[in-house]
């Protein structure tokens, strides 16, 4: 009998395909990142053994504990706000880190650029995080500052590979279509200004509660946690 997480992943992949087809899109152009924060290595391994390769973590220390114990061909994504003082340890401990979602300041971009150069790895793929909801609790640059940050990454950080934009929608899911539309608009502005083909610039938007809508609105990267792994097990803080 297969595990609950694997059954859930298969259900998610089916829903992704359905959403893409409704929008007339190729389902294979949508990446599903299984966000495994607070979840044990055994569950990640179960999905890995079934063929899944894209996983994401949000907490640096948890990432540093898990990644060395898992296969090196996992496409790891760091998702969310990354503190500059954690950059070196993250890149040193997860040398096969595939992408950072997302870069939310020029300072962080420069730190990442220097750290990648220092360890001599391939350029690191990054997404610029945009705060499309205007919530003060969310990281990300204001939409009006998005182009300047992308320019900094593209022109001032030769060890970073700008791949697109990411955002986190509103928690009530009723406003997320506006947020997703805003991110698409930011991409159009960036691509026009910098001569980038829009189809080559990713949109990372959509999580457990809204990923189907996100895909219908053009998302190329969805970050699914609780729908695959179940409710998160946050440790009690004393």
XYZ file of N, CA and C in Angstrom:
714
model
N 0.850 -1.197 0.000
C 0.000 0.000 0.000
C 0.889 1.252 0.000
N 0.635 2.150 -0.976
C 1.486 3.328 -1.066
C 1.129 4.334 0.024
N 2.096 5.197 0.367
C 1.925 6.154 1.435
C 0.934 7.252 1.092
N 0.452 7.894 2.137
C -0.532 8.972 1.967
C 0.056 10.123 1.151
N 1.318 10.486 1.418
C 1.943 11.599 0.706
C 2.063 11.313 -0.783
N 2.387 10.081 -1.120
C 2.530 9.726 -2.530
C 1.176 9.756 -3.233
N 0.154 9.251 -2.564
C -1.203 9.330 -3.122
C -1.602 10.786 -3.339
N -1.278 11.645 -2.349
C -1.617 13.066 -2.445
C -0.855 13.739 -3.582
N 0.423 13.391 -3.748
C 1.215 13.969 -4.842
C 0.601 13.606 -6.184
N 0.205 12.356 -6.328
C -0.391 11.936 -7.609
C -1.693 12.699 -7.885
N -2.465 12.940 -6.838
C -3.692 13.724 -6.984
C -3.371 15.155 -7.415
N -2.338 15.741 -6.797
C -1.920 17.101 -7.146
C -1.463 17.160 -8.599
N -0.674 16.190 -9.025
C -0.178 16.193 -10.404
C -1.329 16.092 -11.408
N -2.352 15.312 -11.043
C -3.528 15.212 -11.914
C -4.250 16.558 -11.986
N -4.411 17.211 -10.821
C -5.080 18.517 -10.789
C -4.287 19.577 -11.553
N -2.953 19.493 -11.485
C -2.095 20.403 -12.251
C -2.339 20.214 -13.739
N -2.377 18.967 -14.188
C -2.613 18.673 -15.606
C -3.966 19.202 -16.063
N -4.982 18.999 -15.235
C -6.326 19.464 -15.579
C -6.372 20.977 -15.695
N -5.735 21.673 -14.743
C -5.733 23.140 -14.756
C -4.996 23.673 -15.984
N -3.868 23.037 -16.308
C -3.098 23.470 -17.479
C -3.905 23.264 -18.759
N -4.560 22.132 -18.853
C -5.340 21.845 -20.058
C -6.517 22.810 -20.195
N -7.122 23.178 -19.059
C -8.219 24.161 -19.127
C -7.736 25.484 -19.697
N -6.478 25.806 -19.437
C -5.916 27.079 -19.900
C -5.221 26.932 -21.262
N -5.311 25.737 -21.857
C -4.664 25.510 -23.141
C -3.154 25.496 -23.050
N -2.633 25.081 -21.898
C -1.189 25.064 -21.673
C -0.657 23.629 -21.615
N 0.630 23.496 -21.831
C 1.294 22.205 -21.746
C 1.563 21.888 -20.271
N 0.953 20.835 -19.711
C 1.150 20.516 -18.289
C 2.606 20.273 -17.909
N 3.424 19.833 -18.876
C 4.823 19.560 -18.561
C 5.620 20.837 -18.346
N 5.005 22.008 -18.658
C 5.690 23.281 -18.460
C 5.419 23.860 -17.079
N 4.729 23.095 -16.233
C 4.444 23.541 -14.868
C 5.226 22.663 -13.891
N 6.104 23.271 -13.117
C 6.896 22.529 -12.130
C 6.155 22.506 -10.794
N 6.089 21.332 -10.191
C 5.490 21.197 -8.865
C 6.616 21.029 -7.843
N 6.779 22.019 -6.975
C 7.774 21.947 -5.911
C 7.068 21.462 -4.645
N 7.453 20.292 -4.184
C 6.865 19.731 -2.957
C 7.580 20.369 -1.758
N 6.854 21.198 -1.028
C 7.461 21.962 0.076
C 7.394 21.121 1.349
N 8.571 20.698 1.781
C 8.650 19.672 2.828
C 9.039 20.208 4.205
N 8.860 21.506 4.435
C 9.274 22.052 5.735
C 8.508 21.389 6.874
N 9.216 21.103 7.931
C 8.767 20.415 9.156
C 8.486 18.928 8.946
N 8.681 18.431 7.731
C 8.358 17.032 7.453
C 9.616 16.155 7.471
N 9.472 14.892 7.876
C 10.652 14.022 7.997
C 11.239 13.609 6.657
N 12.509 13.260 6.700
C 13.229 12.813 5.511
C 12.552 11.602 4.874
N 11.955 10.748 5.689
C 11.322 9.532 5.157
C 10.222 9.857 4.150
N 9.467 10.938 4.390
C 8.408 11.310 3.448
C 8.990 11.854 2.155
N 10.047 12.650 2.263
C 10.712 13.165 1.062
C 11.235 11.992 0.239
N 11.846 11.047 0.928
C 12.422 9.891 0.257
C 11.342 9.073 -0.462
N 10.179 8.986 0.157
C 9.079 8.240 -0.461
C 8.704 8.844 -1.815
N 8.608 10.171 -1.860
C 8.268 10.837 -3.117
C 9.425 10.773 -4.111
N 10.637 10.881 -3.595
C 11.820 10.771 -4.451
C 11.862 9.392 -5.123
N 11.631 8.352 -4.328
C 11.679 6.988 -4.863
C 10.609 6.748 -5.923
N 9.542 7.568 -5.868
C 8.478 7.449 -6.875
C 8.780 8.291 -8.118
N 9.914 9.029 -8.077
C 10.325 9.769 -9.265
C 10.256 11.285 -9.174
N 9.739 11.810 -8.048
C 9.654 13.272 -7.935
C 11.027 13.837 -7.577
N 11.361 15.011 -8.147
C 12.698 15.553 -7.923
C 12.727 16.985 -7.392
N 11.645 17.724 -7.492
C 11.652 19.127 -7.056
C 11.063 19.259 -5.659
N 11.903 19.712 -4.735
C 11.483 19.887 -3.340
C 11.902 21.263 -2.851
N 11.156 21.780 -1.876
C 11.460 23.099 -1.346
C 11.476 23.123 0.167
N 12.320 23.991 0.713
C 12.402 24.210 2.155
C 12.380 25.705 2.426
N 11.898 26.064 3.632
C 11.783 27.474 4.011
C 12.740 27.905 5.108
N 13.231 26.950 5.886
C 14.074 27.280 7.024
C 15.488 26.775 6.784
N 16.464 27.681 6.904
C 17.842 27.329 6.568
C 18.356 26.169 7.417
N 18.165 26.231 8.737
C 18.726 25.183 9.581
C 18.133 23.818 9.258
N 16.836 23.783 9.020
C 16.189 22.520 8.657
C 16.729 22.012 7.315
N 16.944 22.937 6.403
C 17.508 22.613 5.106
C 18.898 21.985 5.263
N 19.725 22.608 6.114
C 21.089 22.121 6.318
C 21.098 20.740 6.949
N 20.088 20.434 7.759
C 19.998 19.112 8.383
C 19.568 18.042 7.381
N 18.628 18.393 6.525
C 18.028 17.404 5.632
C 18.837 17.110 4.371
N 19.254 18.157 3.677
C 19.827 17.991 2.338
C 20.991 17.007 2.282
N 21.943 17.051 3.226
C 23.074 16.107 3.131
C 22.663 14.644 3.271
N 21.465 14.398 3.802
C 21.021 13.021 4.008
C 20.206 12.485 2.831
N 20.051 13.296 1.806
C 19.213 12.923 0.669
C 20.008 12.957 -0.627
N 19.513 12.284 -1.690
C 20.267 12.199 -2.945
C 20.611 13.559 -3.544
N 21.753 13.605 -4.204
C 22.250 14.869 -4.737
C 21.523 15.337 -5.995
N 20.726 14.468 -6.603
C 20.038 14.911 -7.814
C 18.661 15.515 -7.531
N 18.369 15.770 -6.253
C 17.150 16.522 -5.921
C 17.335 17.972 -6.363
N 16.303 18.524 -6.986
C 16.318 19.937 -7.375
C 15.749 20.754 -6.219
N 16.634 21.175 -5.325
C 16.209 21.895 -4.128
C 15.917 23.366 -4.421
N 14.804 23.853 -3.874
C 14.458 25.270 -3.942
C 14.438 25.820 -2.518
N 15.115 26.937 -2.299
C 14.910 27.652 -1.041
C 13.808 28.654 -1.301
N 12.768 28.621 -0.468
C 11.577 29.442 -0.704
C 11.373 30.425 0.444
N 11.201 31.696 0.095
C 10.909 32.695 1.111
C 12.087 33.598 1.402
N 11.976 34.345 2.501
C 12.996 35.332 2.850
C 14.260 34.648 3.353
N 15.373 34.969 2.732
C 16.665 34.422 3.120
C 17.495 35.537 3.744
N 17.915 35.333 4.986
C 18.745 36.337 5.656
C 20.148 36.304 5.067
N 20.744 37.480 4.911
C 22.056 37.553 4.274
C 23.118 36.796 5.073
N 22.967 36.752 6.405
C 23.984 36.061 7.204
C 23.874 34.535 7.136
N 22.859 34.042 6.421
C 22.704 32.589 6.269
C 23.114 32.114 4.870
N 23.455 33.051 3.998
C 23.737 32.721 2.607
C 24.904 31.749 2.474
N 26.030 32.053 3.121
C 27.225 31.215 2.968
C 26.981 29.796 3.441
N 26.345 29.649 4.597
C 26.116 28.302 5.132
C 25.156 27.520 4.253
N 24.155 28.181 3.703
C 23.200 27.491 2.826
C 23.897 26.967 1.567
N 24.654 27.819 0.916
C 25.301 27.404 -0.332
C 26.398 26.378 -0.099
N 27.081 26.488 1.035
C 28.142 25.521 1.330
C 27.567 24.149 1.663
N 26.439 24.127 2.364
C 25.858 22.860 2.818
C 24.946 22.214 1.776
N 24.424 23.010 0.870
C 23.547 22.484 -0.188
C 24.152 22.882 -1.535
N 25.279 22.257 -1.909
C 25.985 22.671 -3.126
C 25.176 22.480 -4.402
N 24.168 21.595 -4.346
C 23.335 21.364 -5.530
C 22.007 22.127 -5.448
N 21.983 23.218 -4.663
C 20.790 24.061 -4.603
C 20.424 24.519 -6.009
N 19.177 24.276 -6.416
C 18.770 24.574 -7.792
C 18.295 26.012 -7.957
N 17.594 26.544 -6.934
C 16.991 27.872 -7.110
C 16.692 28.516 -5.765
N 16.785 29.840 -5.732
C 16.335 30.618 -4.577
C 15.092 31.396 -4.993
N 13.997 31.137 -4.277
C 12.724 31.860 -4.462
C 12.397 32.568 -3.144
N 12.598 33.793 -2.956
C 13.041 34.652 -4.003
C 13.955 35.733 -3.413
N 14.646 36.342 -4.306
C 15.521 37.457 -3.963
C 14.656 38.704 -3.775
N 14.745 39.306 -2.585
C 13.858 40.433 -2.290
C 14.593 41.748 -2.043
N 15.911 41.767 -2.294
C 16.669 43.020 -2.138
C 17.971 42.924 -2.923
N 18.509 44.089 -3.276
C 19.802 44.133 -3.960
C 20.900 43.610 -3.033
N 20.767 43.882 -1.746
C 21.757 43.420 -0.767
C 21.839 41.894 -0.759
N 20.687 41.224 -0.740
C 20.679 39.763 -0.757
C 21.250 39.242 -2.070
N 20.878 39.863 -3.184
C 21.395 39.436 -4.487
C 22.920 39.508 -4.509
N 23.471 40.589 -3.982
C 24.923 40.757 -3.978
C 25.603 39.729 -3.084
N 25.000 39.436 -1.931
C 25.540 38.402 -1.042
C 25.555 37.042 -1.738
N 24.460 36.705 -2.388
C 24.376 35.436 -3.106
C 25.416 35.378 -4.225
N 25.542 36.472 -4.959
C 26.491 36.530 -6.063
C 27.920 36.263 -5.578
N 28.306 36.917 -4.482
C 29.665 36.733 -3.948
C 29.872 35.309 -3.423
N 28.844 34.758 -2.774
C 28.968 33.406 -2.210
C 29.083 32.363 -3.311
N 28.322 32.515 -4.377
C 28.400 31.580 -5.502
C 29.795 31.638 -6.119
N 30.309 32.850 -6.297
C 31.648 33.026 -6.849
C 32.703 32.372 -5.969
N 32.559 32.534 -4.649
C 33.556 32.026 -3.702
C 33.659 30.501 -3.724
N 32.517 29.831 -3.925
C 32.585 28.363 -3.915
C 32.767 27.781 -5.314
N 32.705 28.644 -6.323
C 33.007 28.209 -7.678
C 31.992 27.283 -8.311
N 30.725 27.419 -7.920
C 29.690 26.579 -8.523
C 29.101 27.263 -9.752
N 28.238 26.537 -10.454
C 27.529 27.099 -11.592
C 26.664 28.267 -11.127
N 26.351 29.216 -12.030
C 25.463 30.310 -11.636
C 24.186 29.771 -10.971
N 23.744 30.473 -9.950
C 22.572 30.057 -9.176
C 21.316 30.681 -9.764
N 20.329 29.851 -10.029
C 19.051 30.358 -10.528
C 18.296 31.064 -9.411
N 17.755 32.236 -9.716
C 16.997 32.983 -8.715
C 15.716 33.544 -9.325
N 14.718 33.678 -8.475
C 13.497 34.389 -8.815
C 13.428 35.629 -7.930
N 13.026 36.730 -8.486
C 12.835 37.950 -7.702
C 11.447 37.916 -7.077
N 11.389 38.120 -5.758
C 10.108 38.080 -5.059
C 9.452 39.450 -5.058
N 8.188 39.476 -5.466
C 7.420 40.718 -5.531
C 6.280 40.642 -4.522
N 6.141 41.687 -3.714
C 5.040 41.757 -2.754
C 3.823 42.341 -3.476
N 3.019 41.460 -4.037
C 1.883 41.907 -4.851
C 0.655 42.247 -4.021
N 0.651 41.860 -2.737
C -0.539 42.085 -1.902
C -0.422 43.330 -1.035
N 0.793 43.876 -0.925
C 0.981 45.071 -0.096
C 0.964 44.804 1.390
N 1.011 43.526 1.781
C 1.005 43.191 3.211
C 2.391 43.420 3.811
N 2.416 44.103 4.947
C 3.704 44.406 5.578
C 4.370 43.150 6.137
N 3.594 42.091 6.354
C 4.163 40.849 6.891
C 4.836 40.012 5.814
N 4.670 40.396 4.548
C 5.240 39.621 3.446
C 6.533 40.253 2.950
N 7.471 39.393 2.566
C 8.707 39.868 1.956
C 8.451 40.166 0.484
N 9.451 40.774 -0.146
C 9.330 41.075 -1.567
C 9.403 42.559 -1.840
N 9.843 42.891 -3.047
C 9.907 44.299 -3.427
C 8.535 44.772 -3.877
N 8.325 46.068 -3.758
C 7.094 46.649 -4.296
C 7.097 46.456 -5.819
N 5.926 46.274 -6.408
C 5.877 46.094 -7.864
C 6.614 47.189 -8.639
N 6.547 48.431 -8.130
C 7.201 49.540 -8.833
C 8.724 49.457 -8.771
N 9.256 48.680 -7.797
C 10.717 48.542 -7.644
C 11.243 47.257 -8.273
N 10.341 46.481 -8.837
C 10.717 45.164 -9.386
C 11.763 45.282 -10.493
N 11.551 46.190 -11.419
C 12.460 46.309 -12.562
C 13.874 46.661 -12.101
N 13.996 47.584 -11.149
C 15.329 47.969 -10.673
C 16.068 46.791 -10.053
N 15.352 45.959 -9.285
C 16.003 44.805 -8.664
C 16.406 43.771 -9.719
N 15.538 43.553 -10.692
C 15.885 42.612 -11.764
C 17.107 43.109 -12.525
N 17.174 44.417 -12.786
C 18.348 44.989 -13.463
C 19.611 44.723 -12.655
N 19.519 44.881 -11.328
C 20.682 44.647 -10.469
C 21.137 43.192 -10.579
N 20.185 42.278 -10.556
C 20.523 40.858 -10.651
C 21.150 40.541 -12.012
N 20.536 41.056 -13.054
C 20.997 40.733 -14.416
C 22.323 41.403 -14.772
N 22.495 42.629 -14.330
C 23.666 43.396 -14.764
C 24.788 43.435 -13.728
N 24.416 43.273 -12.450
C 25.418 43.418 -11.401
C 25.802 42.146 -10.685
N 25.149 41.038 -11.031
C 25.404 39.769 -10.333
C 25.658 38.666 -11.355
N 26.887 38.593 -11.888
C 27.169 37.638 -12.965
C 27.065 36.171 -12.555
N 27.063 35.917 -11.241
C 26.978 34.527 -10.776
C 25.545 34.100 -10.456
N 24.594 34.977 -10.770
C 23.183 34.651 -10.596
C 22.515 34.582 -11.959
N 21.576 33.666 -12.077
C 20.829 33.478 -13.316
C 19.380 33.871 -13.049
N 19.000 35.077 -13.492
C 17.625 35.530 -13.292
C 16.672 34.686 -14.128
N 15.708 34.043 -13.446
C 14.793 33.129 -14.148
C 13.340 33.588 -14.158
N 13.016 34.634 -13.366
C 11.634 35.085 -13.350
C 11.240 35.686 -12.024
N 9.926 35.707 -11.772
C 9.367 36.371 -10.594
C 8.545 35.399 -9.759
N 8.426 35.701 -8.472
C 7.566 34.900 -7.604
C 6.787 35.802 -6.668
N 5.645 35.288 -6.189
C 4.845 36.011 -5.210
C 4.079 35.023 -4.350
N 3.610 35.533 -3.213
C 2.748 34.755 -2.312
C 1.407 35.475 -2.277
N 0.344 34.766 -2.604
C -0.976 35.385 -2.659
C -1.557 35.663 -1.277
N -2.698 36.325 -1.265
C -3.390 36.626 -0.005
C -3.870 35.331 0.646
N -3.879 35.274 1.986
C -4.254 34.030 2.653
C -5.719 33.627 2.491
N -6.591 34.594 2.159
C -8.011 34.226 2.038
C -8.361 33.675 0.657
N -7.396 33.732 -0.275
C -7.532 33.179 -1.627
C -8.535 33.908 -2.516
N -9.287 34.872 -1.958
C -10.232 35.595 -2.811
C -9.540 36.717 -3.580
N -8.443 37.221 -3.034
C -7.721 38.307 -3.693
C -6.548 37.824 -4.520
N -6.260 36.518 -4.453
C -5.067 36.038 -5.150
C -5.109 36.268 -6.661
N -6.253 36.179 -7.339
C -6.208 36.469 -8.780
C -5.648 37.862 -9.072
N -5.953 38.849 -8.216
C -5.382 40.191 -8.407
C -3.873 40.148 -8.240
N -3.428 39.405 -7.230
C -1.985 39.288 -6.986
C -1.302 38.613 -8.164
N -1.914 37.560 -8.686
C -1.335 36.838 -9.811
C -1.309 37.719 -11.068
N -2.369 38.489 -11.257
C -2.422 39.395 -12.402
C -1.326 40.454 -12.284
N -1.109 40.931 -11.059
C -0.063 41.922 -10.815
C 1.314 41.353 -11.151
N 1.570 40.085 -10.755
C 2.871 39.481 -11.051
C 3.065 39.334 -12.559
N 2.023 38.942 -13.259
C 2.106 38.835 -14.724
C 2.414 40.187 -15.356
N 1.798 41.226 -14.802
C 2.033 42.585 -15.289
C 3.479 43.002 -15.048
N 4.011 42.641 -13.856
C 5.410 42.949 -13.548
C 6.335 42.233 -14.530
N 6.013 40.979 -14.838
C 6.839 40.236 -15.789
C 6.829 40.903 -17.158
N 5.659 41.330 -17.592
C 5.560 41.981 -18.899
C 6.418 43.240 -18.946
N 6.383 44.021 -17.863
C 7.181 45.255 -17.786
C 8.670 44.949 -17.832
N 9.083 43.969 -17.028
C 10.500 43.588 -16.949
C 10.989 43.067 -18.298
N 10.224 42.180 -18.876
C 10.654 41.560 -20.134
C 10.734 42.576 -21.268
N 9.783 43.498 -21.304
C 9.804 44.522 -22.343
C 11.013 45.431 -22.174
N 11.290 45.817 -20.927
C 12.399 46.745 -20.661
C 13.764 46.117 -20.923
N 13.874 44.819 -20.663
C 15.175 44.165 -20.755
C 15.328 43.254 -21.972
N 14.307 43.233 -22.807
C 14.402 42.439 -24.029
C 14.394 40.943 -23.786
N 13.625 40.514 -22.795
C 13.522 39.085 -22.462
C 12.227 38.534 -23.072
N 12.299 37.355 -23.642
C 11.087 36.706 -24.150
C 10.248 36.264 -22.945
N 8.991 36.700 -22.900
C 8.151 36.423 -21.713
C 8.055 34.935 -21.399
N 7.964 34.105 -22.416
C 7.826 32.663 -22.185
C 9.066 32.057 -21.538
N 10.179 32.780 -21.569
C 11.415 32.279 -20.956
C 11.592 32.804 -19.534
N 10.622 33.567 -19.061
C 10.677 34.126 -17.708
C 9.596 33.466 -16.861
N 9.994 32.831 -15.780
C 9.048 32.066 -14.968
C 8.139 32.947 -14.114
N 6.986 32.394 -13.789
C 6.078 32.981 -12.802
C 5.852 31.919 -11.732
N 6.406 32.156 -10.543
C 6.186 31.226 -9.435
C 5.081 31.796 -8.561
N 3.912 31.205 -8.694
C 2.756 31.662 -7.905
C 1.797 30.498 -7.772
N 1.160 30.432 -6.603
C 0.242 29.333 -6.341
C 0.786 28.373 -5.312
N -0.047 28.122 -4.292
C 0.292 27.164 -3.243
C -0.897 26.226 -3.061
N -0.950 25.521 -1.930
C -1.965 24.473 -1.762
C -3.387 24.953 -2.028
N -3.733 26.154 -1.587
C -5.116 26.600 -1.694
C -5.496 27.243 -3.005
N -4.501 27.590 -3.833
C -4.834 28.359 -5.036
C -4.013 27.979 -6.267
N -3.378 26.806 -6.245
C -2.452 26.491 -7.339
C -3.144 26.291 -8.677
N -4.383 25.792 -8.652
C -5.070 25.590 -9.928
C -5.383 26.919 -10.609
N -5.845 27.892 -9.811
C -6.107 29.224 -10.358
C -4.822 29.849 -10.872
N -3.728 29.647 -10.111
C -2.440 30.204 -10.524
C -2.000 29.645 -11.876
N -2.166 28.346 -12.060
C -1.777 27.713 -13.323
C -2.632 28.252 -14.471
N -3.923 28.412 -14.218
C -4.806 28.964 -15.244
C -4.390 30.379 -15.631
N -3.720 31.085 -14.687
C -3.288 32.466 -14.928
C -1.818 32.557 -15.330
N -1.201 31.403 -15.630
C 0.127 31.437 -16.222
C 1.290 30.974 -15.376
N 1.021 30.498 -14.158
C 2.127 30.057 -13.309
C 2.904 28.905 -13.940
N 4.235 28.975 -13.809
C 5.088 27.891 -14.308
C 5.682 27.075 -13.160
N 5.429 27.522 -11.925
C 6.055 26.905 -10.756
C 5.100 27.043 -9.576
N 4.574 25.922 -9.084
C 3.676 25.987 -7.931
C 4.343 25.302 -6.742
N 4.091 25.839 -5.546
C 4.766 25.387 -4.339
C 3.724 24.750 -3.421
N 3.725 23.432 -3.364
C 2.659 22.717 -2.663
C 3.212 22.029 -1.417
N 2.687 22.403 -0.258
C 3.136 21.809 0.992
C 2.087 20.919 1.632
N 1.138 21.529 2.343
C 0.196 20.757 3.159
C -0.709 19.840 2.340
N -1.029 20.188 1.110
C -1.884 19.328 0.293
C -1.187 18.004 -0.026
N 0.137 18.028 -0.080
C 0.897 16.794 -0.314
C 1.269 16.117 1.002
N 1.813 16.885 1.925
C 2.398 16.302 3.137
C 1.477 16.308 4.360
N 0.321 16.981 4.259
C -0.555 17.103 5.424
C -0.193 18.329 6.244
N -0.968 18.610 7.303
C -0.708 19.781 8.142
C 0.728 19.772 8.667
N 1.293 20.966 8.791
C 2.686 21.061 9.247
C 2.802 20.839 10.742
N 3.909 20.236 11.125
C 4.154 19.923 12.537
C 5.166 20.918 13.103
N 4.668 22.092 13.475
C 5.575 23.108 14.008
C 5.975 22.758 15.432
N 7.281 22.815 15.731
C 7.724 22.500 17.104
C 7.254 23.565 18.080
N 6.961 23.127 19.293
C 6.549 24.089 20.329
C 7.764 24.904 20.737
N 7.588 26.219 20.810
C 8.682 27.091 21.216
C 8.523 27.460 22.685
N 9.598 27.266 23.451
C 9.538 27.556 24.877
C 10.221 28.883 25.153
